Coordinates of C-alpha atoms in Angstrom, one line a residue:
X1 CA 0.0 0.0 0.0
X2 CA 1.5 3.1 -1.2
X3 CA 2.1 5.7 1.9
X4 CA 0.2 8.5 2.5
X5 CA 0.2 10.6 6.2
X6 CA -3.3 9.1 6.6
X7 CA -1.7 6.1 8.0
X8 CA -0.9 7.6 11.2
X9 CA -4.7 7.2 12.4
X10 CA -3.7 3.4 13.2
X11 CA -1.4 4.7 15.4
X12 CA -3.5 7.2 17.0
X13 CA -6.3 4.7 17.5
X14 CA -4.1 2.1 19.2
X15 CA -3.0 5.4 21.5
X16 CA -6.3 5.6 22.1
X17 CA -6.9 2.4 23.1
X18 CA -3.7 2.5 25.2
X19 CA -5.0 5.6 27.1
X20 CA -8.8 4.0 28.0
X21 CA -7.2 1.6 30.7
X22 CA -4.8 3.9 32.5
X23 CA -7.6 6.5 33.1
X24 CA -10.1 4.0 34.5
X25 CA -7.0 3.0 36.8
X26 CA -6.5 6.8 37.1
X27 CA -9.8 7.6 38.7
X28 CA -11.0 4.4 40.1
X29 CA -7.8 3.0 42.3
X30 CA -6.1 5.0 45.4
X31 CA -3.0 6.1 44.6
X32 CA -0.3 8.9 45.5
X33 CA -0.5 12.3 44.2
X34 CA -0.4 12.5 40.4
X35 CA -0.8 10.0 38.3
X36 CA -1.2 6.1 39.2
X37 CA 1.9 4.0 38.9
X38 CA 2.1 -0.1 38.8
X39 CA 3.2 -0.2 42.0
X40 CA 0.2 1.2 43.0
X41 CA -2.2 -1.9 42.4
X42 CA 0.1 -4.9 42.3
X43 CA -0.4 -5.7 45.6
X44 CA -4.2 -4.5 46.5
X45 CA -6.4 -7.1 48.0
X46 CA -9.5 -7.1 45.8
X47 CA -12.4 -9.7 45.3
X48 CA -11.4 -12.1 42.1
X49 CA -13.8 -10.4 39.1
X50 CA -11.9 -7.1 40.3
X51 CA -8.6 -8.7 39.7
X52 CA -9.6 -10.0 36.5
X53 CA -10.9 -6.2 35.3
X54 CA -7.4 -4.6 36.6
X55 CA -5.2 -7.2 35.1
X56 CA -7.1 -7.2 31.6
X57 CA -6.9 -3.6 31.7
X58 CA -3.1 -3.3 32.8
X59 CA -2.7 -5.9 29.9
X60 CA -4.5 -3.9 27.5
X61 CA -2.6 -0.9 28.0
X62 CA 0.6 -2.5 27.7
X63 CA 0.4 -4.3 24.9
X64 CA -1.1 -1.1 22.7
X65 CA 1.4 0.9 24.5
X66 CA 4.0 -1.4 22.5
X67 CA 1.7 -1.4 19.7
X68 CA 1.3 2.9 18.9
X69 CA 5.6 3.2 19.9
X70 CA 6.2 0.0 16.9
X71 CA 3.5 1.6 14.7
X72 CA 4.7 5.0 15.4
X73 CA 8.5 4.1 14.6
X74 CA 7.2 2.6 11.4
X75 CA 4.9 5.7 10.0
X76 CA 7.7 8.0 11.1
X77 CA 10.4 6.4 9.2
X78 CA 7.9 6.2 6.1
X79 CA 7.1 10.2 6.4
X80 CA 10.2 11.0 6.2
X81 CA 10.9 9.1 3.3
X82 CA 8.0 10.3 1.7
X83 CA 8.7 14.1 3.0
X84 CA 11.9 13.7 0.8
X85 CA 10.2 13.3 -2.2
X86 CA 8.9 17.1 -3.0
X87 CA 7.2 16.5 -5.8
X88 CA 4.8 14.1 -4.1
X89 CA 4.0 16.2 -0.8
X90 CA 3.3 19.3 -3.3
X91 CA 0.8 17.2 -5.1
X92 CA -0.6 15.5 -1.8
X93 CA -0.9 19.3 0.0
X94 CA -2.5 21.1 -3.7
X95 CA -5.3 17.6 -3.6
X96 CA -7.9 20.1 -2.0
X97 CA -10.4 17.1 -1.0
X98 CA -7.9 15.4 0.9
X99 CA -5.1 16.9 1.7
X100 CA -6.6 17.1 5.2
X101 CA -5.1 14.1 6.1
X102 CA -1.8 16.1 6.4
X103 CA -3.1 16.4 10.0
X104 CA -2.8 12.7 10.6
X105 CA 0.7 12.8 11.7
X106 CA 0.4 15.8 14.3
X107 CA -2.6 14.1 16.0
X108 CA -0.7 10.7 16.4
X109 CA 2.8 12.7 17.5
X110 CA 0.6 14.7 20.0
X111 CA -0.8 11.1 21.7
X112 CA 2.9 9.8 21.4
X113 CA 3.6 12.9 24.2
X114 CA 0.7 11.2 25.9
X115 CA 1.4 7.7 25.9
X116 CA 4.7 8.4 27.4
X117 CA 4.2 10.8 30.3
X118 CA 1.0 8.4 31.2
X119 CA 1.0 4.9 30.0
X120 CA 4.4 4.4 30.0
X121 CA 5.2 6.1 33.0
X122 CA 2.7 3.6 34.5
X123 CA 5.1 0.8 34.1
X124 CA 8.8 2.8 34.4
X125 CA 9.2 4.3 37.9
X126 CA 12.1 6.1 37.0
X127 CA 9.9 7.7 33.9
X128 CA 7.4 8.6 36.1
X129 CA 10.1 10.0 38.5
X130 CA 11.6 12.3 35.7
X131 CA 8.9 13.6 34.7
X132 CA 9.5 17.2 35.6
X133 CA 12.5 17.0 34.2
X134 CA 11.6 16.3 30.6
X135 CA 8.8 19.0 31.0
X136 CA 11.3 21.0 28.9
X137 CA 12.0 18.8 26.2
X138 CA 7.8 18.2 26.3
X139 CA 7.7 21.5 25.8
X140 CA 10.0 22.1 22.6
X141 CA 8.5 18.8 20.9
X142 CA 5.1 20.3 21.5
X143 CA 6.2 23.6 20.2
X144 CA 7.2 21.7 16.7
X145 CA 3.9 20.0 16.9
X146 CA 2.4 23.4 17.2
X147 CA 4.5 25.2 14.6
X148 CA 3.5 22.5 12.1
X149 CA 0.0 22.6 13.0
X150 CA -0.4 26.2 11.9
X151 CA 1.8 26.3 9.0
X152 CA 0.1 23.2 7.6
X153 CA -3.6 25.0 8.5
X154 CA -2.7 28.1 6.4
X155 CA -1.8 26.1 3.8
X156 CA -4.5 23.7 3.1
X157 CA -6.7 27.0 3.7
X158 CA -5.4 28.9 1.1
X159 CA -5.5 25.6 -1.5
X160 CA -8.8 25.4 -0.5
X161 CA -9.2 29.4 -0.9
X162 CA -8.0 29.6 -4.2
X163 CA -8.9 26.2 -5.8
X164 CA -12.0 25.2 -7.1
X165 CA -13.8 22.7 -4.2
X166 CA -16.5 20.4 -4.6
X167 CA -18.2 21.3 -1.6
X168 CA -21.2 18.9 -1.9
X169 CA -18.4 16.1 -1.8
X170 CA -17.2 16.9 1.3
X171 CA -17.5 14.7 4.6
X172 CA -16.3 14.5 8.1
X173 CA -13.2 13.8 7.1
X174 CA -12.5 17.5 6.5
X175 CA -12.6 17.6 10.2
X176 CA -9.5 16.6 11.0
X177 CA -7.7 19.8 11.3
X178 CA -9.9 20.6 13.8
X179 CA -9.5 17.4 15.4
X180 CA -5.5 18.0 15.7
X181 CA -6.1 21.8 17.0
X182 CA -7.9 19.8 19.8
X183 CA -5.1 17.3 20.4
X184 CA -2.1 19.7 20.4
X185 CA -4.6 22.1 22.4
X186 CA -5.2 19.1 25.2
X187 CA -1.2 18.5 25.2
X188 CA -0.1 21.8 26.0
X189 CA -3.1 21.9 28.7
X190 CA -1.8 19.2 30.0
X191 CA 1.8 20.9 30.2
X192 CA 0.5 24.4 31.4
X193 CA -1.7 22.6 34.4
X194 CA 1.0 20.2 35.3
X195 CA 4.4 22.2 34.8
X196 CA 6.3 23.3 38.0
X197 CA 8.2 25.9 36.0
X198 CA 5.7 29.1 36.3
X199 CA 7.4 30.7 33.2
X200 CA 6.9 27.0 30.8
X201 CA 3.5 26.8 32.4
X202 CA 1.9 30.5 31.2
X203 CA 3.7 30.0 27.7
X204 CA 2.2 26.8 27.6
X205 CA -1.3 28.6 28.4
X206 CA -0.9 31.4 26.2
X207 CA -0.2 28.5 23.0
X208 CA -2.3 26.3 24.0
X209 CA -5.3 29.4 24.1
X210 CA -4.5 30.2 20.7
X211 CA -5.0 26.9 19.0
X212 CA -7.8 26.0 21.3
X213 CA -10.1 28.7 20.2
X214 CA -8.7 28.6 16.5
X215 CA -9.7 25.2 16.7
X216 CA -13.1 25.7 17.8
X217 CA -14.1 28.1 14.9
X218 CA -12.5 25.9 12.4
X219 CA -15.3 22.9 14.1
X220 CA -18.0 25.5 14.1
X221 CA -17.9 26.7 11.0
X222 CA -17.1 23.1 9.4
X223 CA -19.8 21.9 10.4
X224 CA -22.2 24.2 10.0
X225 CA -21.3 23.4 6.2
X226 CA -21.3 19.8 6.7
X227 CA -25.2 20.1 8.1
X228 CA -26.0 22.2 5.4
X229 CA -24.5 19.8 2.6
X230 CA -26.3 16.7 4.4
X231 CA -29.4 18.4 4.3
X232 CA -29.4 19.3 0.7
X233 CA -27.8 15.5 0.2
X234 CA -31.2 13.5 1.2
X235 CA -28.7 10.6 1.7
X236 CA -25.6 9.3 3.9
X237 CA -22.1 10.0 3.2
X238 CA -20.8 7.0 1.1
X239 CA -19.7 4.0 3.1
X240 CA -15.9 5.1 2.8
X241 CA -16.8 7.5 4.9
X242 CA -19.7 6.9 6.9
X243 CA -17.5 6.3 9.9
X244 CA -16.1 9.6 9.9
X245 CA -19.6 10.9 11.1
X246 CA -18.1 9.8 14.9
X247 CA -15.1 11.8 14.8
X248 CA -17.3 14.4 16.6
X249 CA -17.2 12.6 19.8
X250 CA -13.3 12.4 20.5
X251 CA -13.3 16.1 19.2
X252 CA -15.7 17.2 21.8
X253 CA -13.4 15.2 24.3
X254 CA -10.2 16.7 23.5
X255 CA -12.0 20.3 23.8
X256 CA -13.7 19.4 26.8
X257 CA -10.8 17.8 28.5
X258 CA -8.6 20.9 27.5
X259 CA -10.9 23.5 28.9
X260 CA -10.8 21.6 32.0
X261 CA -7.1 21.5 32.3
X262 CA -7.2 24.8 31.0
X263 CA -8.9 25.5 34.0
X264 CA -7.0 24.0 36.4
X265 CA -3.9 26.0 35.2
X266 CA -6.5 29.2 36.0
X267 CA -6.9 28.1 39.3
X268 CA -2.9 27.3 40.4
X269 CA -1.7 30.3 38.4
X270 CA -4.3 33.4 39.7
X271 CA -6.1 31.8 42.8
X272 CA -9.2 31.8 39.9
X273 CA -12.1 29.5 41.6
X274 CA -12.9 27.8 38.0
X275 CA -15.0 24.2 39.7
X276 CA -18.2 25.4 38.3
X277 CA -16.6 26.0 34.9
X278 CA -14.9 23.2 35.3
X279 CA -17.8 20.6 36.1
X280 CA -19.9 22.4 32.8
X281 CA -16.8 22.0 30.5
X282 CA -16.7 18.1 31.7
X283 CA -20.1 17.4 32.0
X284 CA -21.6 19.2 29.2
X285 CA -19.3 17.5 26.9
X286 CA -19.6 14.0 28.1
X287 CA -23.3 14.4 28.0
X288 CA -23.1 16.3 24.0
X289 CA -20.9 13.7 23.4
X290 CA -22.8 10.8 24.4
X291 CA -26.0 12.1 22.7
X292 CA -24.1 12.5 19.9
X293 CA -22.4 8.8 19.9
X294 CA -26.0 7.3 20.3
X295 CA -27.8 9.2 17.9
X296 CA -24.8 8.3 15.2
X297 CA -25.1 4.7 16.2
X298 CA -28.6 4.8 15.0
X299 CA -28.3 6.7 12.5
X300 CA -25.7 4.4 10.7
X301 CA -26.9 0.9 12.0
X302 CA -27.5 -0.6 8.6
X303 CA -23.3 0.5 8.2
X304 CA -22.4 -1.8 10.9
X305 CA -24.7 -4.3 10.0
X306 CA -24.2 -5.0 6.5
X307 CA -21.0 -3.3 6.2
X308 CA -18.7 -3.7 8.7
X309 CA -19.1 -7.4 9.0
X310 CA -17.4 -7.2 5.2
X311 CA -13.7 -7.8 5.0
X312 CA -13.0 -4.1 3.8
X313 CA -10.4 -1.6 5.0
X314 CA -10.9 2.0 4.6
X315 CA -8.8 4.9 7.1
X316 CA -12.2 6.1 8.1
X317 CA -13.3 3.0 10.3
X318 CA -10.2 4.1 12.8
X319 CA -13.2 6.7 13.7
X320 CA -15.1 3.8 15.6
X321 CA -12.4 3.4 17.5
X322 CA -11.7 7.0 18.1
X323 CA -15.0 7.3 18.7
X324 CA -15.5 4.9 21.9
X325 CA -12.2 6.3 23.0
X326 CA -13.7 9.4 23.2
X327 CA -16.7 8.3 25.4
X328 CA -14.6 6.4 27.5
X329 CA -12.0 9.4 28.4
X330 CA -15.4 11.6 29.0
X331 CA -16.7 9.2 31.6
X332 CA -13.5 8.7 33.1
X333 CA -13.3 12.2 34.0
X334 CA -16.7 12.6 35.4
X335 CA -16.4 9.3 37.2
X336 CA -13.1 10.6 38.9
X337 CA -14.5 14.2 39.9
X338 CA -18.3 14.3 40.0
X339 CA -20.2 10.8 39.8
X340 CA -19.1 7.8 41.5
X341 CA -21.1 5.2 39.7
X342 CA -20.6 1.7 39.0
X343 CA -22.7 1.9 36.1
X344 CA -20.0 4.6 34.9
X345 CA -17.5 2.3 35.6
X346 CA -18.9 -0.6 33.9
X347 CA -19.7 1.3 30.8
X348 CA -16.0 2.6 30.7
X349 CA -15.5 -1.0 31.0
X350 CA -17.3 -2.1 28.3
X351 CA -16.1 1.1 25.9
X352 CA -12.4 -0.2 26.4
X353 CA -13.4 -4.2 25.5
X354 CA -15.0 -3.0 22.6
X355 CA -12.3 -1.0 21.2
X356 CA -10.1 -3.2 22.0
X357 CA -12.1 -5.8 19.8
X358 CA -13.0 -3.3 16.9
X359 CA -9.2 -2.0 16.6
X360 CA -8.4 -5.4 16.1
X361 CA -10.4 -6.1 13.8
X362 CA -9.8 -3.2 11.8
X363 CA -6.1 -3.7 12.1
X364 CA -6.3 -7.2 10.7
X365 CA -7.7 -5.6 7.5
X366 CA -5.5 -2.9 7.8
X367 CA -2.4 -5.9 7.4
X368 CA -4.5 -7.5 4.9
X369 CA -5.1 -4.6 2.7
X370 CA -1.2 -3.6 3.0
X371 CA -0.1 -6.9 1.5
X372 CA -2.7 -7.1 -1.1
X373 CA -1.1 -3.5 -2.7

């Protein structure tokens, strides 16, 4: 199969994936202060389907912890081969109906940053120990990430500006932009809430502002257009992209997530009471975001059952994934700060077994569809 950046949603799915089981550790086992280490539930005394759920989840999240580094090694070493070759990344960037998936990359370099300071650090003490530390170096790869986010933005805008654009062709694909503004936006969060150095912490903010709300008006007014073109459509998107339709749900989790974070940096930085803000920017979008999931699942049912059970690869399916990733992360959150519920718990549960299940099955047609070109 002939590269193309588009790849890189394997590897952020399996991120993804990797992610679901350290945050239901996160918020549903006593640790220390930060974030939950091994050592932490090795040796708790728990009833026997307990132990079963922590070791399945600890297993999960190792072995697609291994699975986004290999992946990511991989796609790396092809982009960079395939950044050499001028010719074909002018071509890719001047495609204005899919040169979106430039964004690919950034999104699944921004969960890299994630799986190391959180799944990884789970199992490396001395990771988790130096984290501080390599808030710097964070930092400067984030920056990159950041720098490339907008450069690559005003250039797909200004193809798209000054090149003809079939705008009844377009999907929810052409949300992926918006979708890395979120992820680079909940990285630097993450930096500006957690960072001991005062100074790396407000230019962390300050960033992290200016893509979050750039972000947001790209989503807005995206899909705005989107409901307008569906409207005039009378049908679904084709099944190649059908999928896409649930890339809403991790993009209202990443925006979500940040503004919370955002808000904790508020609160250590200028004394800022920001809880109430805080429980609307959760709550709100786990609820929006859960409507949204359901109402999806309906509405594409006859995808899943006459399509999906076919033996056919397309990038867009890695949005199923994405998708339950997305609701899973949500309801961690409002689990570990508002609503102690086991039904919470159990649906978090049942989010991460299923996309464990659905990545590999995508992945297997992934391998298949690689071979076969």
């Amino acid at each position: 199969m002939k590269f193309s950046p588009i790849r890189f949603q394997g590897s952020l799915a399996s991120a993804g994936v990797a992610l679901m089981p350290f945050l239901y550790l996160q918020f549903s086992y006593p640790h220390g202060k930060g974030f939950i280490h091994l050592s932490d539930v090795v040796l708790v005394d728990i009833p026997l389907l307990d132990s079963f759920i922590l070791w399945s989840l600890i297993g999960i999240m190792l072995v697609f912890t291994l699975l986004h580094l290999g992946l990511t090694l991989v796609f790396v070493k092809d982009l960079i081969i395939w950044l050499l070759n001028k010719e074909q990344v002018k071509s890719f960037l001047n495609a204005e109906m899919t040169n979106i998936g430039i964004f690919s990359p950034i999104l699944s370099l921004s969960m890299t940053m994630n799986i190391i300071l959180a799944p990884l650090s789970f199992f490396s003490p001395s990771l988790a120990s130096m984290q501080q530390a390599m808030m710097p170096y964070a930092f400067l790869f984030w920056a990159l990430l950041w720098s490339a986010l907008l450069l690559l933005e005003a250039k797909v805008v200004k193809v798209w500006l000054t090149r003809p654009m079939e705008i009844d062709k377009l999907n929810f694909t052409w949300l992926l932009d918006s979708f890395a503004f979120g992820m680079v936006a909940l990285v630097g969060s993450g930096i500006a809430s957690t960072a001991q150095n005062q100074s790396l912490s407000n230019i962390s903010a300050f960033m992290t502002w200016m893509v979050f709300f750039m972000g947001l008006l790209l989503l807005a007014i995206k899909v705005m257009v989107l409901i307008l073109n569906q409207l005039k459509a009378h049908t679904l998107p084709e099944k190649t992209f059908l999928p896409a339709t649930l890339s809403i749900v991790p993009i209202i989790c990443l925006y979500g997530v940040s503004s919370f974070k955002l808000n904790t940096y508020l609160t250590h930085t200028f004394n800022y009471n920001m809880e109430m803000f805080s429980y609307l920017a959760i709550i709100s979008s786990y609820v929006i975001a859960t409507g949204y999931f359901l109402f999806c699942i309906y509405l594409i049912k006859d995808y899943f059952l006459r399509e999906f059970i076919k033996h056919e690869f397309y990038p867009s399916q890695w949005g199923i994934v994405c998708a339950l990733v997305g609701f899973e992360v949500l309801g961690a959150y409002v689990f570990g700060f508002y609503y102690k519920s086991n039904i919470l718990l159990g649906a978090n549960y049942i989010a991460t077994l299923l996309a464990v299940v659905i990545y590999g099955i995508i992945f297997i047609r992934y391998l298949r569809a690689s071979k076969a070109k």
